Amino acid sequence: MENVIERKIGSSAQESLYLVNLNIGLFLEDMLRSSVDIATNPSITKLLKEPESFTPYEKLRLNDTVLNRLYSSYFTNTYVTLFDREGRWLSTSYLPEELHQQYVGAAWYKQMFGKPYQQKWMFNYNERLYLDRKPIITLVKTITELQSARNIGMVAFSVSEMDLRRYLVGLKGEVYLVDQKGTVVSSLTKTMVGQSLASDSYMDMVRTSKNGQEIFEKNGEKWIVNHGTIGINGWKIVQLVPYDTVFKEIFDIRHTNLVLFILIFIVFLLITFSISYGISKPLKLLRKRMRELEEKGFHSTLSVSGPQEIASLIETYNRMVKEIRGLLIRVKEEYEQKEDMRFRALQAQINPHFLLNTINNIKWMAYIRNNEEVGDMLSNLGGILEGSIGRGGSLTSLKQELDYIGNYMGLMRMKYHDTEMTIDVPDDLMDQEVIQIMLQPAIENSLMHGIESSSEAGRIAVRAYEAERCFVLDISDNGVGMPPERLEEIRQRLSGEASDANPLPERIGIKNVHDRLRLQYGEQYGIRIFSTPGEGTTIQYVLPLCRANRGDET
């Protein structure tokens, strides 16, 4: 039994470690992405190559606009320092001269400058770089000129250790994040940060395997150690759980269960002998009829007969069978509907991550060649793709959805030059929870079916407000509108009353968004459409008031 429990505990711990590993991996990936954004910024590369062309004010402004800003919601604060080949620096935090000389004089610093495309993960605890003396995790990355493959500078991107510590809260016992040398980078136990675990007996197993579980003795007590590896830099997550604490709870539960079982068994025998004679025969008949019902797949009911208690039981069972049959039908229909919409959404994606990376590369090439119009188009298209990919779910905030629409309209203005879009949304509604890609189908319909056929300059107005304890968002245009029969046809499609002769379109659009809203929030929410021929069309979204979680935005 203990072996089975050990395996179960190991499996559960590995699942928890996997989630923590994933979050920390995303945290470190954001650090790497932020460093790359800084390294590829044209102003930064120009500063490193031509420092004399920048005035002190321009350097200060570059520090504020590029270096001194948060690149991710994972970070509460960032420390960014830029070095050139002569040791000159630009930093978001004050860098004392003695620490600066100690930093640039290190062997690893000179070695990294000798080769292009170098990066190094560091934990600064004893050797500080900044005056606030806080433990920080640092990614040092060389800035390499693409044409000559020559390092023109180096960026040190650092975040507070406390930002990383919060991802360890969900694990029980003693939890440590250690680097390749065995030094504790982060821990829920603050006094352990910066300490070395290299001499502990279990560290040999931790170093030689990617993940696993082991039982060892420490100070005369048995411990269970679980560990996992961060893929981006090879750091380890180590979890120590006291062996006796885990099994003491199990033994107490076993003893309690045994006592309860004996008491229940005695009570059961007394009750059984007292009532078995009176109900055994009707129950056997009920059992036989219930078996016949099971063979018919819940498509018939039992006839009510027998004593009052048995008749009441049969009536309850018949109601339960009817509800189960209806529930199975509804679950099947909802599952098929969700799978159909998920399949359509998947069909609409063409390897978005590959396309996003490719578009970003082409965008920078366009900017390098001073083709700003093409670069802006690609930047908007990249923003659309990045918004459509999402991260971790189908929900987002209204602010991010409006950013996505801004990129989409920036791209559409290449075709609809005289079309303007105004946004009237109160600040307190920017955090409203919405589903991803909710507004784009409505904007697309306004452009293609309303404004494109109109001779006037296009205007699209986006307005959000609260009404009757609901969140309401209107998208209005000054297009040609639609006749009443066409409006009624669309409303019937939204309500699911489309006929077989006029089926719903096989693409993602207003109907898809309407169905997703009702599945997410309930039948009373969704989309309403109003239109007047020659005056325009308004598409209204009605959702419950709900603030978006930070996890949905990331």
Coordinates of C-alpha atoms in Angstrom, one line a residue:
M1 CA 0.0 0.0 0.0
E2 CA 2.9 2.4 0.8
N3 CA 4.4 1.7 -2.6
V4 CA 1.2 2.5 -4.3
I5 CA 0.8 5.7 -2.3
E6 CA 4.4 6.7 -3.0
R7 CA 3.8 6.4 -6.7
K8 CA 0.5 8.4 -6.4
I9 CA 2.3 11.1 -4.4
G10 CA 5.1 11.2 -7.0
S11 CA 2.7 11.4 -9.9
S12 CA 0.7 14.2 -8.1
A13 CA 3.9 16.1 -7.2
Q14 CA 5.2 15.8 -10.8
E15 CA 2.0 17.3 -12.1
S16 CA 2.2 20.2 -9.7
L17 CA 5.9 20.6 -10.5
Y18 CA 5.0 20.6 -14.2
L19 CA 2.6 23.5 -13.8
V20 CA 5.2 25.5 -11.7
N21 CA 7.9 24.6 -14.3
L22 CA 5.6 25.8 -17.1
N23 CA 4.9 29.2 -15.3
I24 CA 8.6 29.8 -14.5
G25 CA 9.5 28.8 -18.1
L26 CA 7.1 31.4 -19.4
F27 CA 8.6 33.9 -17.0
L28 CA 12.1 33.3 -18.2
E29 CA 11.0 33.3 -21.8
D30 CA 9.5 36.8 -21.3
M31 CA 12.9 37.9 -20.0
L32 CA 14.5 36.5 -23.1
R33 CA 11.9 38.1 -25.3
S34 CA 12.3 41.4 -23.6
S35 CA 16.1 41.3 -24.0
V36 CA 15.7 40.5 -27.7
D37 CA 13.3 43.5 -28.1
I38 CA 15.9 45.8 -26.6
A39 CA 18.7 44.3 -28.6
T40 CA 16.9 44.6 -31.9
N41 CA 15.6 48.2 -31.3
P42 CA 17.1 50.4 -34.0
S43 CA 17.7 53.3 -31.6
I44 CA 19.7 51.0 -29.3
T45 CA 21.8 49.7 -32.1
K46 CA 22.5 53.2 -33.4
L47 CA 23.4 54.4 -29.8
L48 CA 25.9 51.5 -29.5
K49 CA 27.5 52.1 -32.9
E50 CA 27.4 56.0 -32.9
P51 CA 27.3 57.1 -29.2
E52 CA 28.6 60.5 -30.1
S53 CA 25.5 61.3 -32.2
F54 CA 23.3 61.2 -29.1
T55 CA 23.0 64.2 -26.7
P56 CA 22.5 63.5 -23.0
Y57 CA 18.9 64.4 -23.3
E58 CA 18.4 61.9 -26.1
K59 CA 20.1 59.2 -24.1
L60 CA 17.8 60.0 -21.1
R61 CA 14.7 59.9 -23.4
L62 CA 15.9 56.6 -24.9
N63 CA 16.3 55.2 -21.4
D64 CA 12.7 56.2 -20.5
T65 CA 11.1 55.0 -23.7
V66 CA 13.0 51.8 -24.4
L67 CA 14.9 50.5 -21.3
N68 CA 12.8 51.8 -18.4
R69 CA 9.5 50.1 -19.1
L70 CA 7.8 46.8 -18.2
Y71 CA 7.8 44.4 -21.1
S72 CA 5.5 41.8 -19.4
S73 CA 2.8 41.5 -16.8
Y74 CA 5.1 38.9 -15.1
F75 CA 7.4 41.6 -13.8
T76 CA 6.7 44.1 -11.1
N77 CA 10.0 45.9 -11.8
T78 CA 12.9 45.6 -14.2
Y79 CA 16.6 46.5 -14.1
V80 CA 18.1 47.1 -17.5
T81 CA 21.8 48.1 -18.2
L82 CA 23.3 48.6 -21.6
F83 CA 27.1 48.3 -22.2
D84 CA 29.1 49.1 -25.3
R85 CA 32.4 47.7 -26.3
E86 CA 34.3 50.5 -24.5
G87 CA 32.6 49.8 -21.2
R88 CA 30.3 52.8 -21.4
W89 CA 26.8 52.1 -19.9
L90 CA 23.2 53.3 -19.8
S91 CA 21.0 51.9 -17.0
T92 CA 17.6 52.3 -15.5
S93 CA 19.2 52.1 -12.0
Y94 CA 22.3 53.8 -10.7
L95 CA 25.4 51.7 -11.2
P96 CA 28.3 52.6 -8.9
E97 CA 31.7 52.9 -10.6
E98 CA 33.3 50.2 -8.4
L99 CA 30.5 47.7 -9.2
H100 CA 30.7 48.7 -12.9
Q101 CA 34.5 48.0 -13.0
Q102 CA 33.9 44.7 -11.2
Y103 CA 31.2 43.8 -13.7
V104 CA 33.1 44.6 -16.9
G105 CA 36.3 43.2 -15.6
A106 CA 34.9 39.7 -15.0
A107 CA 36.3 36.8 -17.1
W108 CA 32.8 35.8 -18.4
Y109 CA 32.1 39.4 -19.5
K110 CA 35.3 39.4 -21.7
Q111 CA 34.6 35.9 -23.0
M112 CA 31.0 36.8 -24.1
F113 CA 32.2 39.8 -26.0
G114 CA 34.6 37.5 -27.9
K115 CA 31.8 35.5 -29.6
P116 CA 28.6 36.6 -31.3
Y117 CA 25.1 35.7 -30.2
Q118 CA 26.0 34.9 -26.5
Q119 CA 23.7 34.8 -23.5
K120 CA 24.2 33.9 -19.8
W121 CA 21.7 33.4 -17.0
M122 CA 22.9 34.7 -13.6
F123 CA 21.7 35.0 -10.1
N124 CA 23.1 38.1 -8.4
Y125 CA 23.0 37.6 -4.6
N126 CA 26.5 38.2 -3.2
E127 CA 27.9 40.1 -6.1
R128 CA 25.5 43.0 -6.6
L129 CA 25.2 45.3 -9.6
Y130 CA 22.8 47.9 -8.3
L131 CA 22.6 49.9 -5.1
D132 CA 19.2 48.6 -3.8
R133 CA 21.0 45.3 -2.9
K134 CA 18.0 43.1 -3.8
P135 CA 18.4 39.6 -5.1
I136 CA 17.9 39.6 -8.8
I137 CA 17.8 37.2 -11.7
T138 CA 19.8 38.5 -14.6
L139 CA 19.9 37.5 -18.3
V140 CA 23.1 38.9 -20.0
K141 CA 22.9 38.9 -23.8
T142 CA 25.3 40.2 -26.4
I143 CA 24.0 42.6 -29.1
T144 CA 25.4 41.4 -32.4
E145 CA 25.4 43.3 -35.7
L146 CA 23.7 41.0 -38.3
Q147 CA 25.8 42.2 -41.2
S148 CA 29.2 41.7 -39.7
A149 CA 28.4 39.1 -36.9
R150 CA 30.3 41.5 -34.5
N151 CA 29.2 42.3 -31.0
I152 CA 28.5 46.0 -30.6
G153 CA 27.2 45.8 -27.1
M154 CA 25.7 43.9 -24.3
V155 CA 22.4 44.1 -22.4
A156 CA 21.8 42.9 -18.8
F157 CA 18.1 42.4 -18.2
S158 CA 17.2 41.7 -14.5
V159 CA 14.1 41.2 -12.5
S160 CA 13.5 40.8 -8.8
E161 CA 13.7 37.4 -7.2
M162 CA 10.4 38.1 -5.5
D163 CA 8.6 38.1 -8.9
L164 CA 9.8 34.5 -9.4
R165 CA 9.0 33.4 -5.8
R166 CA 5.3 33.8 -6.2
Y167 CA 5.1 30.9 -8.6
L168 CA 6.4 28.5 -5.9
V169 CA 3.5 29.2 -3.5
G170 CA 1.3 26.3 -4.8
L171 CA 3.8 23.6 -3.8
K172 CA 3.9 21.9 -0.3
G173 CA 6.9 21.4 1.8
E174 CA 10.3 23.0 1.2
V175 CA 10.6 24.3 -2.3
Y176 CA 13.8 25.6 -4.0
L177 CA 14.7 26.9 -7.4
V178 CA 18.5 26.2 -7.8
D179 CA 21.0 26.9 -10.6
Q180 CA 23.5 24.6 -12.1
K181 CA 25.9 25.1 -9.2
G182 CA 23.3 24.2 -6.6
T183 CA 22.7 27.7 -5.4
V184 CA 19.2 28.6 -4.3
V185 CA 17.9 31.2 -6.7
S186 CA 14.4 31.5 -5.1
S187 CA 12.5 29.9 -2.3
L188 CA 9.5 30.4 -0.1
T189 CA 12.0 30.3 2.8
K190 CA 13.7 33.7 2.4
T191 CA 16.7 32.7 4.5
M192 CA 17.6 30.0 2.1
V193 CA 17.9 32.4 -0.9
G194 CA 21.5 32.5 -1.9
Q195 CA 22.4 29.3 0.1
S196 CA 24.1 26.3 -1.6
L197 CA 22.5 22.8 -1.7
A198 CA 25.4 21.3 -3.6
S199 CA 26.5 19.2 -0.6
D200 CA 23.1 17.6 0.1
S201 CA 23.0 13.9 -0.8
Y202 CA 19.9 14.1 -3.1
M203 CA 21.6 16.7 -5.3
D204 CA 23.5 14.1 -7.2
M205 CA 20.2 12.6 -8.4
V206 CA 18.8 16.1 -9.2
R207 CA 21.8 17.0 -11.3
T208 CA 21.8 13.7 -13.4
S209 CA 18.2 13.5 -14.3
K210 CA 15.7 15.8 -15.9
N211 CA 12.9 15.1 -13.4
G212 CA 12.0 12.4 -10.9
Q213 CA 11.4 11.3 -7.2
E214 CA 13.6 9.9 -4.5
I215 CA 13.3 9.0 -0.8
F216 CA 16.3 9.9 1.4
E217 CA 17.2 10.5 5.0
K218 CA 18.2 13.8 6.4
N219 CA 19.1 14.4 10.1
G220 CA 17.5 11.0 10.9
E221 CA 14.2 11.7 9.2
K222 CA 12.9 10.4 5.9
W223 CA 12.1 12.9 3.1
I224 CA 10.5 12.6 -0.3
V225 CA 12.3 14.8 -2.9
N226 CA 10.7 15.6 -6.3
H227 CA 12.4 17.7 -8.9
G228 CA 12.0 19.1 -12.4
T229 CA 14.2 21.0 -14.9
I230 CA 13.5 24.4 -16.5
G231 CA 14.2 23.8 -20.1
I232 CA 15.3 27.3 -21.1
N233 CA 18.4 27.5 -18.8
G234 CA 18.7 24.1 -17.0
W235 CA 17.8 25.4 -13.5
K236 CA 16.0 22.9 -11.2
I237 CA 12.9 23.0 -9.1
V238 CA 13.4 20.9 -5.9
Q239 CA 10.5 20.0 -3.5
L240 CA 11.2 18.4 -0.1
V241 CA 8.2 16.8 1.7
P242 CA 8.5 15.0 5.1
Y243 CA 7.8 11.3 4.6
D244 CA 6.2 10.7 8.0
T245 CA 3.9 13.7 7.7
V246 CA 2.4 12.4 4.5
F247 CA 1.9 8.8 5.8
K248 CA 0.7 9.9 9.2
E249 CA -2.4 11.4 7.7
I250 CA -2.9 8.3 5.6
F251 CA -2.7 6.0 8.7
D252 CA -5.1 8.3 10.7
I253 CA -7.6 8.1 7.8
R254 CA -7.2 4.3 7.6
H255 CA -7.9 4.0 11.3
T256 CA -10.9 6.3 11.2
N257 CA -12.3 4.5 8.1
L258 CA -12.0 1.1 9.9
V259 CA -13.9 2.3 12.9
L260 CA -16.6 3.9 10.8
F261 CA -16.9 0.8 8.7
I262 CA -17.5 -1.4 11.7
L263 CA -20.1 0.9 13.1
I264 CA -21.9 1.2 9.8
F265 CA -21.7 -2.5 9.2
I266 CA -23.4 -3.2 12.6
V267 CA -26.1 -0.6 12.0
F268 CA -26.6 -2.0 8.5
L269 CA -27.1 -5.6 9.8
L270 CA -29.7 -4.4 12.3
I271 CA -31.6 -2.5 9.7
T272 CA -31.3 -5.3 7.1
F273 CA -32.7 -8.0 9.4
S274 CA -35.6 -5.7 10.5
I275 CA -36.9 -4.8 7.0
S276 CA -35.6 -7.5 4.7
Y277 CA -38.6 -9.8 5.0
G278 CA -41.1 -7.0 4.2
I279 CA -39.3 -5.6 1.1
S280 CA -37.2 -8.4 -0.4
K281 CA -39.8 -9.7 -2.7
P282 CA -40.9 -6.3 -4.2
L283 CA -37.3 -5.3 -4.6
K284 CA -36.5 -8.4 -6.6
L285 CA -39.4 -7.6 -8.9
L286 CA -38.1 -4.0 -9.2
R287 CA -34.6 -5.2 -9.9
K288 CA -35.9 -7.5 -12.7
R289 CA -37.8 -4.6 -14.3
M290 CA -34.9 -2.2 -14.0
R291 CA -32.7 -4.7 -15.8
E292 CA -35.2 -4.7 -18.7
L293 CA -35.2 -0.9 -18.7
E294 CA -31.4 -0.8 -18.9
E295 CA -31.5 -3.1 -22.0
K296 CA -33.9 -0.6 -23.7
G297 CA -31.4 2.3 -23.3
F298 CA -33.6 4.5 -21.0
H299 CA -36.3 4.8 -23.7
S300 CA -39.1 3.4 -21.6
T301 CA -40.4 3.8 -18.0
L302 CA -41.4 1.3 -15.3
S303 CA -45.1 0.9 -14.4
V304 CA -45.9 2.0 -10.8
S305 CA -46.9 -0.9 -8.6
G306 CA -46.1 -2.6 -5.2
P307 CA -46.1 -1.1 -1.7
Q308 CA -46.2 2.7 -1.2
E309 CA -42.5 2.9 -0.6
I310 CA -41.6 0.9 -3.7
A311 CA -44.2 2.8 -5.8
S312 CA -42.6 6.1 -4.6
L313 CA -39.2 4.8 -5.5
I314 CA -40.4 3.8 -9.0
E315 CA -41.9 7.2 -9.6
T316 CA -38.7 8.9 -8.6
Y317 CA -36.7 6.5 -10.8
N318 CA -38.9 7.3 -13.8
R319 CA -38.4 11.0 -13.3
M320 CA -34.7 10.5 -13.0
V321 CA -34.6 8.4 -16.2
K322 CA -36.4 11.1 -18.1
E323 CA -34.1 13.8 -16.8
I324 CA -31.0 11.7 -17.6
R325 CA -32.2 11.1 -21.1
G326 CA -32.8 14.8 -21.7
L327 CA -29.5 15.7 -20.1
L328 CA -27.6 13.2 -22.4
I329 CA -29.3 14.7 -25.4
R330 CA -28.4 18.3 -24.4
V331 CA -24.8 17.3 -23.5
K332 CA -24.4 15.6 -26.8
E333 CA -25.8 18.6 -28.7
E334 CA -23.6 21.1 -26.8
Y335 CA -20.5 18.9 -27.3
E336 CA -21.1 18.6 -31.0
Q337 CA -21.7 22.4 -31.3
K338 CA -18.5 23.2 -29.3
E339 CA -16.5 20.7 -31.4
D340 CA -17.8 22.2 -34.6
M341 CA -16.9 25.8 -33.6
R342 CA -13.5 24.6 -32.3
F343 CA -12.9 22.9 -35.7
R344 CA -13.8 26.0 -37.6
A345 CA -11.5 28.1 -35.4
L346 CA -8.7 25.6 -36.0
Q347 CA -9.4 25.8 -39.8
A348 CA -9.0 29.5 -39.6
Q349 CA -5.4 29.2 -38.3
I350 CA -2.5 28.6 -40.7
N351 CA 0.4 27.9 -38.4
P352 CA 0.0 31.4 -36.7
H353 CA 3.2 31.2 -34.7
F354 CA 5.3 30.6 -37.8
L355 CA 3.5 33.3 -39.7
L356 CA 4.0 35.8 -36.8
N357 CA 7.7 35.2 -36.6
T358 CA 8.1 35.5 -40.4
I359 CA 6.0 38.7 -40.5
N360 CA 8.1 40.3 -37.7
N361 CA 11.3 39.4 -39.6
I362 CA 9.9 40.9 -42.9
K363 CA 8.7 44.0 -40.9
W364 CA 12.2 44.8 -39.6
M365 CA 13.7 44.3 -43.0
A366 CA 11.2 46.8 -44.3
Y367 CA 12.0 49.3 -41.6
I368 CA 15.7 48.8 -42.2
R369 CA 15.2 49.6 -45.9
N370 CA 13.1 52.7 -44.9
N371 CA 9.9 51.4 -46.4
E372 CA 7.8 52.5 -43.5
E373 CA 4.4 52.0 -45.2
V374 CA 5.1 48.3 -45.7
G375 CA 6.5 48.1 -42.2
D376 CA 3.4 49.6 -40.7
M377 CA 1.2 47.2 -42.6
L378 CA 3.2 44.2 -41.4
S379 CA 3.2 45.6 -37.9
N380 CA -0.6 45.8 -37.9
L381 CA -0.8 42.3 -39.4
G382 CA 1.6 41.0 -36.8
G383 CA -0.6 42.5 -34.0
I384 CA -3.7 40.8 -35.5
L385 CA -2.0 37.4 -35.6
E386 CA -0.6 37.9 -32.1
G387 CA -4.0 38.7 -30.8
S388 CA -5.6 35.8 -32.6
I389 CA -3.1 33.3 -31.1
G390 CA -4.1 34.1 -27.5
R391 CA -2.4 32.7 -24.5
G392 CA -3.9 30.2 -22.1
G393 CA -7.7 30.5 -22.9
S394 CA -10.5 32.0 -25.0
L395 CA -11.1 35.0 -22.7
T396 CA -9.4 38.4 -22.7
S397 CA -9.9 42.0 -21.5
L398 CA -11.7 44.6 -23.6
K399 CA -8.5 46.7 -23.7
Q400 CA -6.6 43.9 -25.5
E401 CA -9.6 43.3 -27.8
L402 CA -9.6 47.0 -28.7
D403 CA -5.9 46.9 -29.3
Y404 CA -6.5 44.0 -31.7
I405 CA -9.2 46.0 -33.5
G406 CA -6.8 48.9 -33.8
N407 CA -4.3 46.8 -35.6
Y408 CA -7.0 45.4 -37.8
M409 CA -8.3 48.9 -38.7
G410 CA -4.7 50.0 -39.4
L411 CA -4.5 47.3 -42.0
M412 CA -8.0 47.9 -43.4
R413 CA -7.2 51.7 -43.9
M414 CA -4.9 50.7 -46.7
K415 CA -8.1 49.9 -48.7
Y416 CA -10.6 52.1 -47.0
H417 CA -8.6 55.3 -46.8
D418 CA -11.3 57.7 -45.7
T419 CA -12.8 55.5 -43.0
E420 CA -12.5 56.6 -39.4
M421 CA -13.1 54.7 -36.2
T422 CA -13.9 56.4 -32.9
I423 CA -13.8 54.6 -29.5
D424 CA -15.8 55.8 -26.5
V425 CA -15.1 53.4 -23.6
P426 CA -14.9 54.5 -20.0
D427 CA -11.6 53.6 -18.2
D428 CA -13.4 51.4 -15.6
L429 CA -14.8 49.2 -18.4
M430 CA -11.4 48.6 -20.1
D431 CA -10.9 45.5 -17.8
Q432 CA -14.2 44.0 -18.8
E433 CA -14.0 40.3 -19.6
V434 CA -14.8 39.5 -23.3
I435 CA -14.1 36.5 -25.6
Q436 CA -11.2 36.7 -28.0
I437 CA -11.8 37.9 -31.6
M438 CA -15.3 39.1 -30.6
L439 CA -15.4 42.5 -32.4
Q440 CA -13.5 41.8 -35.6
P441 CA -16.4 40.1 -37.5
A442 CA -18.6 43.1 -36.7
I443 CA -16.0 45.6 -38.0
E444 CA -15.4 43.5 -41.1
N445 CA -19.2 43.4 -41.9
S446 CA -19.4 47.2 -41.4
L447 CA -16.6 47.7 -43.9
M448 CA -17.5 45.1 -46.5
H449 CA -21.4 45.3 -46.4
G450 CA -22.0 48.8 -45.2
I451 CA -19.3 51.3 -45.9
E452 CA -17.9 49.9 -49.1
S453 CA -21.3 50.2 -50.8
S454 CA -21.8 53.8 -49.6
S455 CA -20.6 56.9 -51.3
E456 CA -19.9 58.8 -48.1
A457 CA -16.7 58.7 -46.0
G458 CA -17.0 55.8 -43.7
R459 CA -17.4 56.2 -39.9
I460 CA -17.4 53.4 -37.3
A461 CA -18.2 54.2 -33.7
V462 CA -17.4 51.9 -30.8
R463 CA -19.2 52.7 -27.5
A464 CA -19.4 50.8 -24.3
Y465 CA -21.6 51.4 -21.2
E466 CA -23.5 49.7 -18.4
A467 CA -27.2 49.1 -18.7
E468 CA -29.4 47.1 -16.4
R469 CA -26.4 45.5 -14.6
C470 CA -25.0 44.3 -17.9
F471 CA -22.1 45.3 -20.1
V472 CA -23.2 46.7 -23.4
L473 CA -21.0 47.5 -26.4
D474 CA -22.3 49.1 -29.6
I475 CA -20.5 49.1 -33.0
S476 CA -22.3 51.5 -35.3
D477 CA -21.5 52.5 -38.9
N478 CA -22.9 55.0 -41.4
G479 CA -23.2 52.5 -44.2
V480 CA -26.1 51.6 -46.5
G481 CA -27.9 49.6 -43.8
M482 CA -30.1 46.7 -44.7
P483 CA -33.7 46.2 -45.7
P484 CA -36.2 44.8 -43.0
E485 CA -36.4 41.3 -44.6
R486 CA -32.6 40.9 -44.6
L487 CA -32.4 42.1 -41.0
E488 CA -35.1 39.6 -40.0
E489 CA -33.3 36.8 -41.8
I490 CA -30.1 37.5 -39.9
R491 CA -31.9 37.7 -36.6
Q492 CA -33.5 34.3 -37.3
R493 CA -30.0 32.9 -38.0
L494 CA -28.7 34.2 -34.7
S495 CA -31.6 32.6 -32.9
G496 CA -30.9 29.2 -34.6
E497 CA -34.1 29.3 -36.7
A498 CA -32.4 29.1 -40.1
S499 CA -34.1 26.7 -42.5
D500 CA -32.5 23.8 -44.3
A501 CA -33.0 25.6 -47.6
N502 CA -31.0 28.6 -46.4
P503 CA -28.3 27.1 -44.1
L504 CA -25.9 29.0 -41.9
P505 CA -22.6 30.1 -43.5
E506 CA -19.6 27.7 -43.0
R507 CA -17.2 30.4 -41.6
I508 CA -16.4 32.2 -38.5
G509 CA -18.6 35.3 -38.2
I510 CA -21.4 37.0 -36.2
K511 CA -23.3 33.7 -35.7
N512 CA -20.1 32.1 -34.3
V513 CA -19.5 34.9 -31.8
H514 CA -23.1 34.9 -30.8
D515 CA -23.1 31.2 -30.1
R516 CA -19.8 31.5 -28.2
L517 CA -21.2 34.2 -26.0
R518 CA -24.3 32.2 -25.1
L519 CA -22.3 29.1 -24.4
Q520 CA -19.9 31.1 -22.2
Y521 CA -22.4 33.3 -20.2
G522 CA -25.9 32.0 -20.8
E523 CA -28.9 32.2 -23.2
Q524 CA -29.8 35.8 -22.1
Y525 CA -26.5 37.2 -23.5
G526 CA -25.2 37.5 -27.0
I527 CA -25.6 39.8 -30.1
R528 CA -28.4 42.1 -31.2
I529 CA -28.6 43.8 -34.6
F530 CA -30.4 47.0 -35.5
S531 CA -30.4 48.6 -39.0
T532 CA -32.1 51.3 -41.0
P533 CA -31.7 51.4 -44.8
G534 CA -29.6 54.4 -45.8
E535 CA -28.6 55.3 -42.3
G536 CA -26.4 52.5 -41.1
T537 CA -26.2 49.4 -38.9
T538 CA -25.6 48.9 -35.2
I539 CA -24.3 45.6 -33.7
Q540 CA -24.9 45.4 -30.0
Y541 CA -23.0 43.0 -27.6
V542 CA -24.6 42.2 -24.3
L543 CA -22.4 40.5 -21.6
P544 CA -22.5 40.2 -17.8
L545 CA -20.3 42.7 -15.9
C546 CA -17.2 40.8 -15.1
R547 CA -13.6 41.9 -14.7
A548 CA -11.0 40.0 -16.7
N549 CA -8.5 37.9 -14.8
R550 CA -4.8 38.6 -15.2
G551 CA -4.3 35.0 -16.3
D552 CA -6.7 35.6 -19.3
E553 CA -4.7 38.6 -20.5
T554 CA -1.4 37.1 -20.6

